[in-house]
Coordinates of C-alpha atoms in Angstrom, one line a residue:
M16 CA 24.5 -54.9 -36.3
N17 CA 21.7 -55.1 -33.0
E18 CA 24.5 -55.3 -30.8
Y19 CA 26.3 -52.7 -32.6
R20 CA 23.3 -50.5 -32.4
D21 CA 22.9 -50.9 -28.6
R22 CA 26.6 -50.4 -28.0
Q23 CA 26.5 -47.1 -30.1
L24 CA 22.8 -46.5 -27.9
S25 CA 24.7 -47.5 -24.4
D26 CA 27.9 -45.2 -25.7
A27 CA 25.3 -42.2 -26.4
R28 CA 23.8 -42.3 -22.9
L29 CA 26.9 -42.3 -21.1
E30 CA 28.2 -39.3 -23.1
E31 CA 24.8 -37.5 -22.1
R32 CA 25.1 -38.5 -18.6
G33 CA 28.5 -37.5 -18.5
A34 CA 27.2 -33.9 -20.4
L35 CA 24.8 -33.4 -17.8
Q36 CA 27.2 -34.0 -15.1
L37 CA 29.8 -31.4 -16.3
S38 CA 26.7 -29.1 -16.8
G39 CA 26.3 -29.9 -13.3
D40 CA 29.7 -29.5 -11.6
A41 CA 29.7 -26.1 -13.8
F42 CA 26.3 -25.1 -12.2
H43 CA 27.7 -25.6 -8.6
A44 CA 31.0 -23.9 -9.2
L45 CA 29.3 -21.5 -10.0
A46 CA 26.7 -21.4 -7.3
D47 CA 29.2 -21.0 -4.6
T48 CA 30.6 -17.9 -5.8
M49 CA 27.4 -16.2 -5.5
P50 CA 26.4 -14.3 -2.3
Q51 CA 23.3 -15.6 -1.6
M52 CA 21.9 -18.6 -0.9
V53 CA 21.4 -21.1 -3.8
W54 CA 19.0 -24.5 -4.3
S55 CA 17.6 -26.7 -6.6
T56 CA 15.4 -29.6 -6.7
L57 CA 14.1 -32.4 -8.9
P58 CA 10.8 -31.8 -10.4
D59 CA 8.7 -33.4 -7.7
G60 CA 10.3 -30.7 -5.2
D61 CA 12.9 -33.2 -3.5
H62 CA 16.1 -30.9 -2.4
D63 CA 19.1 -32.3 -3.9
Y64 CA 21.9 -29.2 -4.0
Y65 CA 22.6 -26.5 -1.6
N66 CA 25.7 -24.2 -2.7
A67 CA 28.4 -23.1 0.2
R68 CA 26.4 -20.0 1.2
W69 CA 23.5 -22.4 2.4
Y70 CA 26.0 -24.2 4.8
E71 CA 28.0 -21.3 5.8
F72 CA 24.5 -19.4 6.6
T73 CA 22.6 -22.2 8.2
G74 CA 25.9 -23.9 10.0
A75 CA 23.7 -27.7 8.7
P76 CA 25.5 -30.5 8.1
A77 CA 26.2 -31.4 4.6
G78 CA 23.4 -33.3 3.0
S79 CA 21.3 -32.9 6.5
T80 CA 18.6 -31.0 4.4
D81 CA 18.4 -32.6 1.6
G82 CA 14.8 -34.3 0.9
E83 CA 12.1 -32.5 3.0
G84 CA 14.6 -31.6 6.2
W85 CA 15.0 -28.0 4.7
A86 CA 11.3 -27.4 6.4
D87 CA 12.7 -28.0 10.0
M88 CA 14.9 -24.7 9.2
F89 CA 12.0 -22.5 8.9
H90 CA 10.2 -20.2 11.9
P91 CA 7.4 -22.7 13.2
E92 CA 5.0 -20.0 12.7
D93 CA 6.1 -19.3 9.0
Q94 CA 6.3 -23.4 7.9
S95 CA 2.5 -23.2 6.9
E96 CA 2.6 -21.0 4.4
A97 CA 5.7 -21.8 3.0
W98 CA 4.5 -25.0 2.3
K99 CA 1.4 -23.9 0.9
R100 CA 3.0 -21.8 -1.6
W101 CA 5.6 -24.5 -2.5
N102 CA 3.2 -26.8 -3.2
H103 CA 1.3 -24.7 -5.2
S104 CA 4.1 -24.1 -7.4
L105 CA 4.9 -27.5 -7.7
T106 CA 1.4 -27.7 -8.7
S107 CA 1.2 -25.6 -11.1
G108 CA 4.3 -24.3 -12.4
E109 CA 4.1 -21.0 -11.5
P110 CA 7.5 -19.3 -10.1
Y111 CA 8.0 -19.5 -6.1
E112 CA 8.4 -16.6 -3.9
V113 CA 7.8 -16.3 0.2
E114 CA 9.1 -14.7 3.0
Y115 CA 10.2 -16.7 6.2
R116 CA 12.3 -16.7 9.2
L117 CA 15.3 -18.8 8.2
R118 CA 17.4 -20.6 11.7
H119 CA 20.5 -18.7 11.1
H120 CA 23.8 -21.0 12.5
T121 CA 24.1 -18.7 15.9
G122 CA 20.6 -20.2 16.5
Q123 CA 18.7 -16.7 15.6
Y124 CA 16.2 -16.6 12.5
R125 CA 16.6 -14.4 10.4
W126 CA 14.3 -12.6 7.8
V127 CA 14.6 -14.5 4.2
L128 CA 12.9 -14.1 1.0
G129 CA 12.7 -17.0 -0.8
R130 CA 12.0 -17.8 -4.8
A131 CA 12.3 -20.5 -7.3
L132 CA 11.7 -20.8 -11.0
P133 CA 11.4 -24.4 -13.0
I134 CA 13.8 -25.2 -15.5
L135 CA 11.5 -26.5 -18.8
G136 CA 12.4 -29.0 -20.9
P137 CA 12.6 -29.3 -25.0
D138 CA 8.8 -31.1 -24.0
Q139 CA 8.0 -27.9 -21.6
K140 CA 8.1 -30.6 -19.1
I141 CA 10.0 -29.3 -15.7
Q142 CA 13.4 -30.4 -15.4
R143 CA 14.3 -29.1 -12.4
W144 CA 13.3 -26.4 -9.8
I145 CA 16.4 -23.6 -9.1
G146 CA 15.7 -21.5 -6.1
T147 CA 17.7 -18.9 -3.9
C148 CA 17.4 -17.4 -0.7
T149 CA 18.0 -13.5 -0.1
D150 CA 19.1 -12.6 4.0
I151 CA 16.4 -9.5 4.0
E152 CA 16.5 -9.2 8.2
D153 CA 18.6 -5.9 8.1
A154 CA 15.7 -4.4 5.7
K155 CA 12.6 -5.8 7.7
Q156 CA 14.7 -4.2 10.8
A157 CA 15.1 -0.4 8.8
A158 CA 11.3 -1.3 7.5
S159 CA 10.1 -1.6 11.0
Q160 CA 12.1 1.0 12.7
N161 CA 10.9 3.6 9.9
E162 CA 7.1 2.5 10.8
I163 CA 8.1 3.2 14.3
L164 CA 9.0 6.8 13.4
S165 CA 6.2 7.0 11.1
Q166 CA 3.9 6.1 13.9
E167 CA 5.5 8.5 16.3
L168 CA 6.0 11.3 14.4
S169 CA 1.8 11.0 13.3
H170 CA 0.9 11.2 16.5
R171 CA 3.0 13.9 17.4
I172 CA 1.2 15.9 14.3
K173 CA -2.4 14.9 16.4
N174 CA -1.2 16.3 19.3
I175 CA 0.1 19.6 17.5
F176 CA -3.9 20.4 16.5
A177 CA -5.0 19.9 19.8
I178 CA -2.3 22.3 21.2
I179 CA -3.0 24.5 18.4
S180 CA -7.1 24.4 19.3
G181 CA -6.6 24.4 22.8
L182 CA -4.6 27.6 22.9
I183 CA -7.1 29.7 20.2
S184 CA -9.9 28.1 22.8
M185 CA -7.8 30.0 25.1
T186 CA -7.2 33.5 23.8
A187 CA -10.9 33.5 22.6
R188 CA -12.1 33.3 26.4
G189 CA -9.9 36.4 26.6
D190 CA -11.5 38.5 23.8
E191 CA -15.0 38.2 22.8
N192 CA -14.6 39.9 19.8
F193 CA -12.2 37.0 18.8
R194 CA -14.7 34.1 19.7
E195 CA -16.5 33.9 16.3
P196 CA -13.7 33.5 13.7
A197 CA -12.0 31.2 16.7
E198 CA -15.1 29.0 16.3
T199 CA -14.3 29.1 12.4
L200 CA -10.6 28.2 12.9
K201 CA -11.3 26.0 15.2
G202 CA -13.1 24.0 12.5
R203 CA -10.6 24.6 9.8
I204 CA -7.9 22.7 12.2
A205 CA -10.2 20.2 13.1
A206 CA -11.1 19.0 9.3
L207 CA -7.2 19.2 8.6
G208 CA -6.6 17.1 12.1
R209 CA -9.3 14.2 10.5
A210 CA -7.7 14.6 7.0
H211 CA -4.4 13.3 8.7
E212 CA -6.0 10.6 11.1
Y213 CA -7.2 9.3 7.6
V214 CA -3.8 9.1 5.3
R215 CA -1.4 8.9 8.1
P216 CA 1.2 5.7 7.9
H217 CA -0.8 2.8 9.1
N218 CA 0.4 -0.6 10.1
D219 CA -1.6 -3.6 8.3
K220 CA -3.7 -3.5 10.6
T221 CA -5.2 -0.3 10.9
Q222 CA -4.9 0.0 6.9
V223 CA -7.2 -3.2 6.8
K224 CA -9.8 -1.4 9.3
I225 CA -9.4 1.9 6.8
G226 CA -8.8 0.1 3.6
K227 CA -7.6 2.2 0.6
V228 CA -7.9 6.2 0.8
T229 CA -10.1 7.6 -1.6
I230 CA -12.0 10.7 -2.6
R231 CA -15.2 9.5 -1.4
H232 CA -13.8 7.9 2.2
L233 CA -12.1 10.9 3.0
L234 CA -14.8 13.5 2.2
S235 CA -17.0 11.0 4.2
E236 CA -14.7 11.3 6.8
I237 CA -14.6 15.4 6.9
F238 CA -18.4 15.5 6.3
A239 CA -19.1 12.9 9.1
S240 CA -19.2 15.7 11.7
Y241 CA -22.1 18.1 9.6
P242 CA -25.7 16.3 11.0
A243 CA -27.2 17.1 7.4
F244 CA -24.8 14.1 6.3
S245 CA -26.2 11.9 8.6
E246 CA -29.5 13.0 7.4
D247 CA -28.9 12.2 3.8
R248 CA -28.9 15.6 3.0
L249 CA -25.3 16.2 1.8
S250 CA -24.9 13.3 -0.5
I251 CA -21.8 11.8 -2.7
S252 CA -22.2 10.4 -5.8
G253 CA -20.2 9.0 -9.1
G254 CA -16.7 8.4 -9.2
D255 CA -13.7 7.2 -7.1
I256 CA -10.0 7.6 -7.3
E257 CA -7.2 7.1 -4.4
V258 CA -5.8 10.0 -3.0
T259 CA -2.2 10.7 -1.9
D260 CA -1.5 12.5 1.7
R261 CA -0.6 15.6 0.0
A262 CA -4.0 16.1 -1.8
A263 CA -6.1 15.0 1.4
T264 CA -4.9 18.8 3.0
P265 CA -6.4 21.1 0.6
V266 CA -9.5 18.8 -0.2
A267 CA -10.4 18.7 3.2
L268 CA -9.8 22.4 3.2
V269 CA -12.4 23.2 0.7
F270 CA -15.1 20.8 1.2
H271 CA -14.9 21.4 5.0
E272 CA -15.5 25.5 4.2
L273 CA -18.2 24.5 1.3
A274 CA -20.4 22.7 3.7
T275 CA -19.6 25.1 6.5
N276 CA -20.8 28.1 4.3
S277 CA -23.8 25.7 2.9
M278 CA -24.4 25.1 7.0
K279 CA -24.8 28.9 7.6
Y280 CA -26.1 30.4 4.9
G281 CA -27.0 28.1 1.9
A282 CA -29.0 25.0 1.4
L283 CA -27.6 23.6 4.7
S284 CA -29.0 26.0 6.8
S285 CA -32.9 25.2 6.0
D286 CA -34.3 22.0 7.3
E287 CA -35.2 20.8 3.7
G288 CA -32.2 22.1 2.2
H289 CA -30.2 19.3 0.5
V290 CA -26.6 19.2 -0.9
D291 CA -25.5 16.8 -4.2
L292 CA -21.8 16.6 -4.7
V293 CA -21.2 14.1 -7.8
I294 CA -17.3 13.5 -8.8
A295 CA -16.4 12.3 -12.1
R296 CA -13.0 11.8 -14.1
D297 CA -12.8 14.0 -17.8
G298 CA -9.6 13.0 -18.8
E299 CA -6.8 14.0 -17.1
M300 CA -8.9 16.1 -14.9
I301 CA -11.6 14.7 -11.6
T302 CA -14.4 17.1 -11.8
F303 CA -17.1 17.9 -9.0
K304 CA -20.2 19.5 -9.0
W305 CA -21.6 21.0 -5.9
S306 CA -25.3 21.8 -6.1
E307 CA -27.4 23.2 -3.5
S308 CA -31.0 23.5 -3.3
G309 CA -34.0 23.9 -0.9
G310 CA -32.1 26.2 1.4
P311 CA -32.7 30.4 1.4
A312 CA -33.9 32.2 -1.8
I313 CA -30.3 34.2 -3.5
P314 CA -31.5 36.9 -4.6
A315 CA -27.9 38.2 -5.8
P316 CA -24.5 36.8 -5.3
P317 CA -22.4 38.1 -2.3
A318 CA -21.0 41.7 -3.1
H319 CA -17.4 39.9 -1.6
S320 CA -15.7 37.2 -0.9
G321 CA -14.5 36.3 2.7
F322 CA -11.2 34.7 3.5
G323 CA -12.7 31.0 3.5
S324 CA -13.9 32.0 -0.3
K325 CA -10.0 32.9 -1.1
L326 CA -9.2 29.7 0.7
V327 CA -10.6 27.5 -1.4
E328 CA -9.5 29.1 -4.0
M329 CA -5.7 28.7 -3.2
S330 CA -6.4 25.3 -2.4
V331 CA -8.2 24.1 -6.1
T332 CA -5.7 26.6 -8.2
Q333 CA -2.4 26.3 -6.5
Q334 CA -2.4 23.0 -4.9
L335 CA -4.1 21.2 -6.6
G336 CA -3.8 22.3 -9.9
G337 CA -7.4 23.3 -11.2
S338 CA -10.1 26.2 -11.6
I339 CA -13.3 27.1 -9.8
E340 CA -16.4 28.2 -10.8
R341 CA -19.4 29.9 -8.4
H342 CA -23.2 30.0 -10.4
W343 CA -25.3 31.6 -7.6
L344 CA -28.4 30.5 -9.1
S345 CA -32.6 30.9 -7.8
A346 CA -32.7 27.6 -7.0
G347 CA -29.0 27.2 -5.3
L348 CA -25.3 27.7 -5.7
Q349 CA -23.6 25.4 -7.9
I350 CA -20.2 25.3 -8.1
N351 CA -18.1 23.1 -10.8
M352 CA -14.6 22.6 -10.0
A353 CA -11.9 20.6 -11.8
V354 CA -8.6 19.3 -10.6
Q355 CA -5.4 17.5 -12.0
A356 CA -5.8 14.0 -11.5
S357 CA -2.3 13.5 -11.4
R358 CA -2.5 15.9 -8.2
M359 CA -4.6 13.6 -6.8
T360 CA -3.2 10.3 -7.2
G361 CA 0.5 11.8 -7.1
S362 CA 1.0 9.7 -10.5

């Protein structure tokens, strides 16, 4: 009986091994039809299979990249990060994903996206890793070209701001009546220039320096040219949200006008004057409360509004989808604005 049972167990193992072999053959046949490079490893990460696309791409002799030989195919500068992520996946069981440069059969390196997922058995232990390599060199080149074009366009826009300001200055020198409005116009252009510089396309290095484009950071950039800001008489408090490049322009114009008017006629025209700007989220709206104090007394609201006030009104209502209220209090001007959060964030 024992001999019979042992023979049955042996036959069962042979059948299981044969089934696994047939399954492996079917997988290999399927993998060879795929346009991507496909590979698999044992649970410890030891590579034991590559499909035909791998050998076509790399030109490596069959079997030469088994085990850990694959790492030598990576660009030397990318090997450390690839090993780090691969070892982390092997230890944690988390999916593997990394971009690296893989040596092509021409001898050149091409950017590749490597991914792998673990295959779990009934006992939830990893039986094998199945991975792919996707050639993304063309996409990388296109992204790089787009970045260069964006940087060049941004540089030209910045030059246009400078040229326009120069033309305004030249015109003002020949027309004394135009000098005061020229300064006002140049101030608005400068505000737009600062907003553009803040939200323009950045590369990885400059983006790290600037950080996220948020409303408080943007306003700090706009207010930086006002002495009251460095003197802590123009303060920003409350919440913060990210701002898109489309919202940055009207925001820059609105708060440049408010700060400039306050410096000429309101609280900031006095050494003791102060402006508090509080930002808050109210459902689908972003609210701004602009409160002036310590400035000249306000006997009555102004008889008429100038172009700057109309510019603020248009920016808030039309471009930011919001509303604005002005309250001429004896203590100082108070402005309540509410704009659509979706217009600010682009969501």
